[in-house]
Tab-separated table of C-alpha atoms and ligand atoms in Angstrom:
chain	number	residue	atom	x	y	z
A	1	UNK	CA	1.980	12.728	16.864
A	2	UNK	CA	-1.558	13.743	19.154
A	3	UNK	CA	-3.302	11.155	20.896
A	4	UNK	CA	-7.054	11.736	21.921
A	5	UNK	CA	-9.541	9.034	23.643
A	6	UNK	CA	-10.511	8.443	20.204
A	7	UNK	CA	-7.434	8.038	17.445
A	8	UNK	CA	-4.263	9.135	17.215
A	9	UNK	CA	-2.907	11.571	14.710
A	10	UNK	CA	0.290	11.672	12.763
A	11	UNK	CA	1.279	14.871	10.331
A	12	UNK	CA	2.711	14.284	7.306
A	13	UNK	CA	4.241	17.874	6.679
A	14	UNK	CA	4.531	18.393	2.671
A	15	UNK	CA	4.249	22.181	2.858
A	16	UNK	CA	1.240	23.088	1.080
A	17	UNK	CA	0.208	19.746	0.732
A	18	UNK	CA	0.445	18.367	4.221
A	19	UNK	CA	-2.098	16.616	5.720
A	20	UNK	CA	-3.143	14.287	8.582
A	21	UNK	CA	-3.627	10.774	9.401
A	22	UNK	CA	-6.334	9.894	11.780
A	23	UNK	CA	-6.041	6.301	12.978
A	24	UNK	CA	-8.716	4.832	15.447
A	25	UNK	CA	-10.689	1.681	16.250
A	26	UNK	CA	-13.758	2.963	15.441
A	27	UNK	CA	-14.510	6.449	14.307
A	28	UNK	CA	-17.552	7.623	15.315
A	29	UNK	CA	-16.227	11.267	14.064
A	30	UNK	CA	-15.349	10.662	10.931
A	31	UNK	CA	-18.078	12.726	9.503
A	32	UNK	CA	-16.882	15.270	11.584
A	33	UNK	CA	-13.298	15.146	10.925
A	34	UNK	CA	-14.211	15.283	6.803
A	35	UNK	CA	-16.635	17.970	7.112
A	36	UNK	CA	-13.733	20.294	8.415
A	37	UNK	CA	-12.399	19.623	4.854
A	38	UNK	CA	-15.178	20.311	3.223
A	39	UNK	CA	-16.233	24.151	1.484
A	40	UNK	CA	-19.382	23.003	0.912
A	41	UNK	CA	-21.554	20.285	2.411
A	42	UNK	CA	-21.444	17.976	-0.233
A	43	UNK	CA	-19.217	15.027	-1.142
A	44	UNK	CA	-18.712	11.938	-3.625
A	45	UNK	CA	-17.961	8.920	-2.440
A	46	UNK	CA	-15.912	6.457	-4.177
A	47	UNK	CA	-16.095	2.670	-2.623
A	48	UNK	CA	-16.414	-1.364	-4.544
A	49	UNK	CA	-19.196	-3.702	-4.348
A	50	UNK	CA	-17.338	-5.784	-1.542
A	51	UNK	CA	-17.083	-2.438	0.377
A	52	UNK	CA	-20.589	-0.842	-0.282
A	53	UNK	CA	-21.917	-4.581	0.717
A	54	UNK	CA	-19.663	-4.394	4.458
A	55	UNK	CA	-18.510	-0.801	5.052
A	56	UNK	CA	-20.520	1.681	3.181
A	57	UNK	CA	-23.700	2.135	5.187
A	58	UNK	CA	-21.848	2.528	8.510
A	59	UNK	CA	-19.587	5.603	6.893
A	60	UNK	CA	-22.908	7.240	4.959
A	61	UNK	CA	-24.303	7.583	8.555
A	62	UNK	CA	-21.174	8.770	10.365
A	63	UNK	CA	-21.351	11.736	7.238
A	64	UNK	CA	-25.474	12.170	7.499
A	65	UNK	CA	-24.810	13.030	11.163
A	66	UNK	CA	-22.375	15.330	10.601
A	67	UNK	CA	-24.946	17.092	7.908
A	68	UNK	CA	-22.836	16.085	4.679
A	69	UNK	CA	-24.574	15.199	1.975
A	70	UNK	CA	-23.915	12.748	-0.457
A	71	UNK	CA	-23.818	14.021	-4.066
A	72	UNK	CA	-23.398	10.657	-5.312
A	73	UNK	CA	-21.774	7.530	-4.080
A	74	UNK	CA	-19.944	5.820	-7.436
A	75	UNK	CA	-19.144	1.567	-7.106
A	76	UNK	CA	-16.820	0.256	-8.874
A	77	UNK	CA	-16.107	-3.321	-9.460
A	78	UNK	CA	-13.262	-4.994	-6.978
A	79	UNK	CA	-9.886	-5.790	-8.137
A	80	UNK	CA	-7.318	-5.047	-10.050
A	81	UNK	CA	-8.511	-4.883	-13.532
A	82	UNK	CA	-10.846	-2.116	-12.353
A	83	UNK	CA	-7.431	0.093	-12.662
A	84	UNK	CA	-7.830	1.478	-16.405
A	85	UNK	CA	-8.164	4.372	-18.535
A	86	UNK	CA	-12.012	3.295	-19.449
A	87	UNK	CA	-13.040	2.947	-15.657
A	88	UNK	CA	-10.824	6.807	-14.852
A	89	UNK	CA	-13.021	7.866	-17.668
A	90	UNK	CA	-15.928	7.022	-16.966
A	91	UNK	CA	-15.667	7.941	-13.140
A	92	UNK	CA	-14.744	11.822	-13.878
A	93	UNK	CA	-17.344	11.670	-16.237
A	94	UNK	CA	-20.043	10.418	-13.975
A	95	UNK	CA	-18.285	13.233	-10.974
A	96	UNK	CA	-18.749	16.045	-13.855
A	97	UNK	CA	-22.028	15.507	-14.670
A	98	UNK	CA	-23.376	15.063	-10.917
A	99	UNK	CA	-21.986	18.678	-10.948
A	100	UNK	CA	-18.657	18.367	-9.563
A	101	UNK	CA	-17.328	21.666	-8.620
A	102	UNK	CA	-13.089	22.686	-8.412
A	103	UNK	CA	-13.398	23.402	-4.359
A	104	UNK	CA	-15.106	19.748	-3.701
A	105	UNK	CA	-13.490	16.857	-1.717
A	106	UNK	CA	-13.873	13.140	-3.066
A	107	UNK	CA	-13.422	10.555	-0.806
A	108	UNK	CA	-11.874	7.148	-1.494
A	109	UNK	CA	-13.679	4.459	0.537
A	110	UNK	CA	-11.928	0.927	-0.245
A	111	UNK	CA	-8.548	-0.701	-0.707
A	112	UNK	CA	-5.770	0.323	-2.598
A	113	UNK	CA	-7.346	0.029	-6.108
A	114	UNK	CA	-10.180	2.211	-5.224
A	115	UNK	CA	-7.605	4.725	-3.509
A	116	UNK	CA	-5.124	4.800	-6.693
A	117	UNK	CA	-8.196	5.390	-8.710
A	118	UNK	CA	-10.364	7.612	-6.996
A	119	UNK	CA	-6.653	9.783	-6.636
A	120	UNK	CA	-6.381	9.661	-10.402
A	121	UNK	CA	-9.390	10.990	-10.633
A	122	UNK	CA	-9.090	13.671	-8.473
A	123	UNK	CA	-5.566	14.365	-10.064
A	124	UNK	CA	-6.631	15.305	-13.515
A	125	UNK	CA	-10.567	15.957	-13.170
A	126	UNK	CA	-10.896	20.039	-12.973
A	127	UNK	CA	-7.330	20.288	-13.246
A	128	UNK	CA	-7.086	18.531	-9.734
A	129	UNK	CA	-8.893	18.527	-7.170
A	130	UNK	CA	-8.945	17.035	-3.243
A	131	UNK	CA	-9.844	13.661	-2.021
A	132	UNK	CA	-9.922	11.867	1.031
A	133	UNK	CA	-8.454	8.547	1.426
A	134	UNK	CA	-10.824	6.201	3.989
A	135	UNK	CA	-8.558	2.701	3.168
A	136	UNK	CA	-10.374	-0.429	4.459
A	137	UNK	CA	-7.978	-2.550	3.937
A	138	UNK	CA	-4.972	-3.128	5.988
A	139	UNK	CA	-2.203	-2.711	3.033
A	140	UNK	CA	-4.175	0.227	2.150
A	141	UNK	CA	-4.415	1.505	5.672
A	142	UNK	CA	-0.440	0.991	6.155
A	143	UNK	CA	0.770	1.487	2.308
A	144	UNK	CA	-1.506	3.113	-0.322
A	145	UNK	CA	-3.142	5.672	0.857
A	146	UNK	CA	-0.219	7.546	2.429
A	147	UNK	CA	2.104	8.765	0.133
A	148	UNK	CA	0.207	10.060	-2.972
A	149	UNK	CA	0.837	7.925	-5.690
A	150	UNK	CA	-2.227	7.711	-7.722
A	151	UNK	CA	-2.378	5.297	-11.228
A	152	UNK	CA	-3.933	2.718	-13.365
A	153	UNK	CA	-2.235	-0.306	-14.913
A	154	UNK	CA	-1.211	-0.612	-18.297
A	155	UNK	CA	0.051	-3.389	-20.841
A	156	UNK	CA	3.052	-2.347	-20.328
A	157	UNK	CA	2.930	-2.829	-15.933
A	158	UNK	CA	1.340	-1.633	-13.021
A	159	UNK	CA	1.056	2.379	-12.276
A	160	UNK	CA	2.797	2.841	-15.358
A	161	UNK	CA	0.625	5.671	-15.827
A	162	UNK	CA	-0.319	7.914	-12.767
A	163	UNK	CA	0.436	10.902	-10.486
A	164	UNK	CA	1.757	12.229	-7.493
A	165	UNK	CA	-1.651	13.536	-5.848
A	166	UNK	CA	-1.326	13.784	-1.951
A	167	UNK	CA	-4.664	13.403	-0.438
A	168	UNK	CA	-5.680	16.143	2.373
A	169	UNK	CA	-6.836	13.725	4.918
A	170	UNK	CA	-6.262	9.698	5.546
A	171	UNK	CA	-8.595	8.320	7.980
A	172	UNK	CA	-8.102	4.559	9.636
A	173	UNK	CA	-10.499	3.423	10.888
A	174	UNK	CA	-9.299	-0.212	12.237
A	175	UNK	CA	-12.393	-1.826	12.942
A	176	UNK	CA	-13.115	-2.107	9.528
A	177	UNK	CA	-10.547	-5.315	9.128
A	178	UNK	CA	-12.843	-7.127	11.226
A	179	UNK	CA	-14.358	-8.512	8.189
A	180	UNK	CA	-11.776	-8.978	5.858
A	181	UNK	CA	-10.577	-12.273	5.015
A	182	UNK	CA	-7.299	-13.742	6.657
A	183	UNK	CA	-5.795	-13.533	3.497
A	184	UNK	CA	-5.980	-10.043	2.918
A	185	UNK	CA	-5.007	-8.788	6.307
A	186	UNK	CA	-1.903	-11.288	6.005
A	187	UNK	CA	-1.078	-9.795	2.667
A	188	UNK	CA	-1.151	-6.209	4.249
A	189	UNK	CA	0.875	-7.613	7.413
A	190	UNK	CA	3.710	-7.846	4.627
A	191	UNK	CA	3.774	-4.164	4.608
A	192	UNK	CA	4.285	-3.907	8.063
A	193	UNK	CA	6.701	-6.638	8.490
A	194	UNK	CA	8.588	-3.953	4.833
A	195	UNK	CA	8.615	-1.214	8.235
A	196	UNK	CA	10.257	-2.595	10.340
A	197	UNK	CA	12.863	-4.809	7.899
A	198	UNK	CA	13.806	-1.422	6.063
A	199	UNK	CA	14.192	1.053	8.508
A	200	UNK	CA	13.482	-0.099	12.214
A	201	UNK	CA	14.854	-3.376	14.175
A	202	UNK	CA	13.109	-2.228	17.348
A	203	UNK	CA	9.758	-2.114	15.694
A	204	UNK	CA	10.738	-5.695	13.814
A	205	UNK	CA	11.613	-7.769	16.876
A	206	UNK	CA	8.149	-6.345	18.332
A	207	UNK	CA	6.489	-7.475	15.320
A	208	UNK	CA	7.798	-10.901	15.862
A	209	UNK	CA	6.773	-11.266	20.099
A	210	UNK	CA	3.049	-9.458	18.953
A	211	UNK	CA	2.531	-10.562	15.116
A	212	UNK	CA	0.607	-13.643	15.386
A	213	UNK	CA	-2.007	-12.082	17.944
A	214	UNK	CA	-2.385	-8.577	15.330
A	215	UNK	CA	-3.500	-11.134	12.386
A	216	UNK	CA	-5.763	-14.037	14.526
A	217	UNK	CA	-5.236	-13.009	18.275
A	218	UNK	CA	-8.549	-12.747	20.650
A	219	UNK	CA	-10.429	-9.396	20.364
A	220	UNK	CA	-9.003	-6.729	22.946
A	221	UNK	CA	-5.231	-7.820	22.473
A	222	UNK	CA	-5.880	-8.185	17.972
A	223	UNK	CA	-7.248	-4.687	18.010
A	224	UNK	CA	-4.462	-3.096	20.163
A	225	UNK	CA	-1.647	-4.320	18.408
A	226	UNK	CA	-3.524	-3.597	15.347
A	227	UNK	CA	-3.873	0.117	16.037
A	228	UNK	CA	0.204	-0.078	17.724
A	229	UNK	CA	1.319	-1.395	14.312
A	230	UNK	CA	-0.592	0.845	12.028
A	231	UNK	CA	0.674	3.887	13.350
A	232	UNK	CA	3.826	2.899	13.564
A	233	UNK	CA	3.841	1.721	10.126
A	234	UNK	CA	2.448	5.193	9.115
A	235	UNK	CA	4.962	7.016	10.916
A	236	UNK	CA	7.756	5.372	9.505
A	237	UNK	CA	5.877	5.833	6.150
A	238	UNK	CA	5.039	9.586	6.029
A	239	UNK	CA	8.893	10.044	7.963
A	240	UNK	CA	10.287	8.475	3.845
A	241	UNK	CA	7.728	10.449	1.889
A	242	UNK	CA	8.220	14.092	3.829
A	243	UNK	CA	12.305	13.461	3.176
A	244	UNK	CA	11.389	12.007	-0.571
A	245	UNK	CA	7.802	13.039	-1.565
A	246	UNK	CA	8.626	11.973	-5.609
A	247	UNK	CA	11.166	9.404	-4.866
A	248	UNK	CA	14.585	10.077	-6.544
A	249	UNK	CA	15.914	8.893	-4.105
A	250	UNK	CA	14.865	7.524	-0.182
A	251	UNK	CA	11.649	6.701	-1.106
A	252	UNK	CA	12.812	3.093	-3.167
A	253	UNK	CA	13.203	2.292	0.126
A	254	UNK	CA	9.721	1.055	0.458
A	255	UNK	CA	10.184	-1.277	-2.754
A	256	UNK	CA	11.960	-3.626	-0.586
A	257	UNK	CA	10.516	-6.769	-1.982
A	258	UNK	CA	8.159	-4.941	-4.776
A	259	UNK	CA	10.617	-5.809	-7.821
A	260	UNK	CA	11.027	-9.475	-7.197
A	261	UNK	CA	7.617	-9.691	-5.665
A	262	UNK	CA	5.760	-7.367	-9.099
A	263	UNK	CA	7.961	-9.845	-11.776
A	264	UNK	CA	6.192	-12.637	-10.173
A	265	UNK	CA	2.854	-11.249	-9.599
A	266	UNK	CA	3.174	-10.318	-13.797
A	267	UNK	CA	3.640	-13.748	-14.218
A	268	UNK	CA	0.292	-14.700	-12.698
A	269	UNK	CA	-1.595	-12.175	-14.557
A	270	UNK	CA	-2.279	-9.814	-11.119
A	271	UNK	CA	-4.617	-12.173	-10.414
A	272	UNK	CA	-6.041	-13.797	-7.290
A	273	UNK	CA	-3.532	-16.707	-7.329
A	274	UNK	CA	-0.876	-14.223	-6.158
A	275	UNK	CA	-2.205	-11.367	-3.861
A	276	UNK	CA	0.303	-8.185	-3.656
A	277	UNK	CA	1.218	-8.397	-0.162
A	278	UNK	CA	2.130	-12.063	-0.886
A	279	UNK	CA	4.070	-11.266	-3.955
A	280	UNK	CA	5.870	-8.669	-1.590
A	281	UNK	CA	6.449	-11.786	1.362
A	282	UNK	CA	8.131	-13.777	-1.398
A	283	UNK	CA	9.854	-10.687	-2.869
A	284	UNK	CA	11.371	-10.032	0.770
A	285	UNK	CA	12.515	-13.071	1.266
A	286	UNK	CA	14.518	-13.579	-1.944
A	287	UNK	CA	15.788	-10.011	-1.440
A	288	UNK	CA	17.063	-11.145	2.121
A	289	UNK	CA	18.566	-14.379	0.521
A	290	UNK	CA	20.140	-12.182	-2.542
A	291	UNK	CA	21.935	-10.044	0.316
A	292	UNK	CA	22.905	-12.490	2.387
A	293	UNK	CA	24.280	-14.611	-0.607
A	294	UNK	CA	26.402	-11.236	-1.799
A	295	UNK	CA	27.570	-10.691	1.266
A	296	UNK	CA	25.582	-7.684	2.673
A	297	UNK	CA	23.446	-8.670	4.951
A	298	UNK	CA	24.513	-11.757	7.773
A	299	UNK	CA	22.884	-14.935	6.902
A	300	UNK	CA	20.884	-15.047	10.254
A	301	UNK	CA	19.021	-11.715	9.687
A	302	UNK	CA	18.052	-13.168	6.229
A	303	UNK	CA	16.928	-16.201	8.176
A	304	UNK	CA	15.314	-14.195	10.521
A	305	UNK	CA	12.919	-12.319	8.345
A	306	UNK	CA	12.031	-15.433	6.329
A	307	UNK	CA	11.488	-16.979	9.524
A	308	UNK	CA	8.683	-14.348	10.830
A	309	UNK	CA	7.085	-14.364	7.472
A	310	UNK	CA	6.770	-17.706	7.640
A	311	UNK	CA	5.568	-18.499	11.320
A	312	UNK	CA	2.889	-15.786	10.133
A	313	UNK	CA	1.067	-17.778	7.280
A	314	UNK	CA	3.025	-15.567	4.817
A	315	UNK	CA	5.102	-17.769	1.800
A	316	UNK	CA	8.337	-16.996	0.955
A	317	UNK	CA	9.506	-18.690	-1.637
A	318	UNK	CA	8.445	-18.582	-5.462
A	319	UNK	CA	7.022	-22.053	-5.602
A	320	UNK	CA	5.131	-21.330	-2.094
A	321	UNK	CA	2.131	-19.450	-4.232
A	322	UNK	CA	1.169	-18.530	-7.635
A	323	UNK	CA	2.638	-20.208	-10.616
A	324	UNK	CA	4.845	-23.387	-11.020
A	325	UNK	CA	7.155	-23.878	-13.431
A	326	UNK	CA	8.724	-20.199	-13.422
A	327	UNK	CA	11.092	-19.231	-16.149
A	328	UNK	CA	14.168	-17.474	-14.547
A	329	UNK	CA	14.612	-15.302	-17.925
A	330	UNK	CA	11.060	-14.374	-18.236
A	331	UNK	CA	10.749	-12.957	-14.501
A	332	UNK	CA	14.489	-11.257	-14.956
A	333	UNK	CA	12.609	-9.711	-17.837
A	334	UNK	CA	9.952	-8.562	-16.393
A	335	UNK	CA	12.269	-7.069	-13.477
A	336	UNK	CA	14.139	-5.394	-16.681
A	337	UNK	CA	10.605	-3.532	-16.999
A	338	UNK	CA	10.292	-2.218	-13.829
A	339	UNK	CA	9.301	1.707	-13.152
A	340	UNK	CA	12.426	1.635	-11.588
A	341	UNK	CA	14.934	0.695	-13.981
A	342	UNK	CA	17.374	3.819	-14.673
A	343	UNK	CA	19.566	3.619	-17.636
A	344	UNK	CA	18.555	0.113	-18.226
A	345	UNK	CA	20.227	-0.745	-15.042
A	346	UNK	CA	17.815	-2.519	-12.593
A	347	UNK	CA	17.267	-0.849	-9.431
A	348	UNK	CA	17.351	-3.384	-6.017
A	349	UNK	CA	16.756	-3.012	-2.392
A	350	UNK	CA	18.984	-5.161	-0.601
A	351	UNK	CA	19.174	-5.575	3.140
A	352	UNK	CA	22.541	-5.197	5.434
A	353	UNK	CA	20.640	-6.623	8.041
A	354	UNK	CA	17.086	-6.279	9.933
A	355	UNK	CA	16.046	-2.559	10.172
A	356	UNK	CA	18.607	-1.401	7.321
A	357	UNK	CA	18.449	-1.310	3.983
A	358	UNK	CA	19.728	0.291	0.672
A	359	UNK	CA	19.413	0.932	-3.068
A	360	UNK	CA	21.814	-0.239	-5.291
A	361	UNK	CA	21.972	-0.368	-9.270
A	362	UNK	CA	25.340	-2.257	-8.917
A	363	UNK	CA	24.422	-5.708	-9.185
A	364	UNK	CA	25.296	-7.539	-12.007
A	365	UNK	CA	22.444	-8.888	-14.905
A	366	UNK	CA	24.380	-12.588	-14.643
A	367	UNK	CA	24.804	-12.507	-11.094
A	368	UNK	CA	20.779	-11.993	-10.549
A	369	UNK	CA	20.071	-14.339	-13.401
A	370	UNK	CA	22.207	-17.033	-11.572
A	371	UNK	CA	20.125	-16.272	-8.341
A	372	UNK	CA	16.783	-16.626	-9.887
A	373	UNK	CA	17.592	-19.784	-11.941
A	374	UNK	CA	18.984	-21.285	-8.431
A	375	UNK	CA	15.514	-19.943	-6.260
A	376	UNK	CA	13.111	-21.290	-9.414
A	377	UNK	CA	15.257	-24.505	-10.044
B	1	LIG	N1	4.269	1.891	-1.927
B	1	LIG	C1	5.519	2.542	-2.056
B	1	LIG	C2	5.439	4.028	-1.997
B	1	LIG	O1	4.409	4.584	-1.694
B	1	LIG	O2	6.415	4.680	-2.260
């Protein structure tokens, strides 16, 4: 890690494919710091409509100064649907014929759906080429756009089709979640609160003293625990994906939450009634219950953790958010379909207590049946 006046910098070292996250409240450099990428001039950007209405302007002038100019700047819808096959098409299309060339660098400007997409598209348009993650959101800025995984949904669940694509540069910028909704930056909070409840206690009981002033604190003290807990977060983020860059193993790790939390968030469609990050809150929680009622984890760190989520506007429980009425067999189903599943066994991250947690394929279908009908009951 550097630290400058202006950001801080973390490495993630991938060999070839390493690269560097930039994290500041404000960068004025940014242009700077992507033209150093850059062979030519010359860039695309990628960005939504809620984006190019709040963000885009600011980041066209911080390139313009730095004498980049912009070959084309592509919006895309917001949300989740946005993540298909026609959309990918259409985008590598639209790069090709504003002359796209193998040595250019597209840049991601948006949330996680515009950073799995635009890294889709850089994954398979020319054979690959390199992109620039710019994440304005704060799951983004802690989650997606470290890491490399680049998709679209399918029918058949979300990222089921995709690629490992490591961007060459991820640049936080934290003023930008000055205007997004509560909502969102509690959603991405969930993320954080993943950190510290996976791999880091210190970092966790920090989270609870500081928490409540990151999400709706006054200015100076919001933005510097902002900044504290995105790098942090990052660190502990690239530290999994430089031991276990294509997860087989480590890496499930950061799906604490993610398989209970994606069965439910199937059940509402992805839709706005059940926002990732609160699909993961839930999806913690009822992992940290699970644990505790096996026997892994002590009841009190279970409590804990639900405890934090709570006090910070996050729900934890399945009838908290999203739809009533669940049917136990239906969301053991859709667990059944999860990425993860290895010989049809599924694959859960448990907790043996705050800041430690582990994989395991061992637990039995009835036993998590009999869980799920007792948390949807
Ligand atoms: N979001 C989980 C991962 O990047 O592995």
């Amino acid at each position: 890690m550097s630290k400058s006046a202006e950001f801080t910098k973390l490495h993630v070292a991938l060999g070839e494919r390493s690269y560097d996250i930039v994290i500041g409240a404000g960068l004025d450099s940014a242009g700077l710091l992507i033209a150093q990428h850059l062979k030519r001039k010359r860039t695309f950007i990628i960005t939504d409509k809620n984006v190019a209405e709040t963000q885009l302007e600011t980041f066209v002038k911080r390139f313009e100064n730095a004498g980049i100019e912009i070959a084309q700047k592509v919006v895309l819808s917001p949300g989740e649907e946005t993540k298909n096959f026609t959309v990918v098409s259409a985008l590598v299309e639209t790069l090709l014929h504003q002359g796209l060339e193998r040595s250019d660098v597209i840049i991601a400007l948006g949330g996680g759906v515009v950073g799995d997409i635009t890294g889709f598209a850089a994954a398979i348009a020319l054979r690959g080429i390199a992109f620039i993650q710019i994440p304005t959101t704060l799951l983004a800025q802690v989650d997606s756009s470290v890491g490399g995984k680049t998709g679209i949904d399918t029918p058949y669940g979300k990222n089921t089709i995709g690629a490992f694509h490591q961007p060459q540069l991820v640049l936080i910028d934290t003023n930008v979640l000055d205007t997004l909704p509560l909502r969102e930056l509690q959603a991405g909070y969930a993320e954080i609160v993943k950190y510290g409840a996976i791999k880091d206690a210190k970092f966790f009981a920090w989270l609870e003293a500081n928490g409540k002033q990151l999400l709706s604190g006054l200015e100076g003290e919001k933005h510097e625990f902002r900044i504290e807990a995105v790098i942090r977060s990052c660190q502990i983020k690239a530290d999994v994906v430089v031991a276990d860059e294509r997860e087989e193993g480590e890496r499930a790790l950061l799906n604490f939450g993610h398989t209970f939390g994606h069965a439910l968030e199937s059940e509402t469609g992805f839709s706005n009634a059940l926002i990732h990050g609160e699909g993961v809150s839930i999806g913690m929680a009822m992992a940290a219950r699970f644990s505790a009622e096996l026997g892994f984890a002590p009841k009190a760190d279970a409590e804990r953790l639900i405890a934090h989520l709570k006090a910070c506007g996050l729900p934890v429980h399945p009838s908290d958010k999203g739809p009533k009425a669940l049917d136990p067999v239906r969301i053991l189903a859709h667990m059944k379909h999860d990425k993860k599943v290895k010989d049809g066994r599924i694959t859960l991250i448990l907790l043996r207590g705050i800041g430690s947690a582990f994989i395991t394929r061992e637990v039995e279908e009835d036993r998590l049946l009999a869980f799920l009908r007792n948390e949807l009951k």
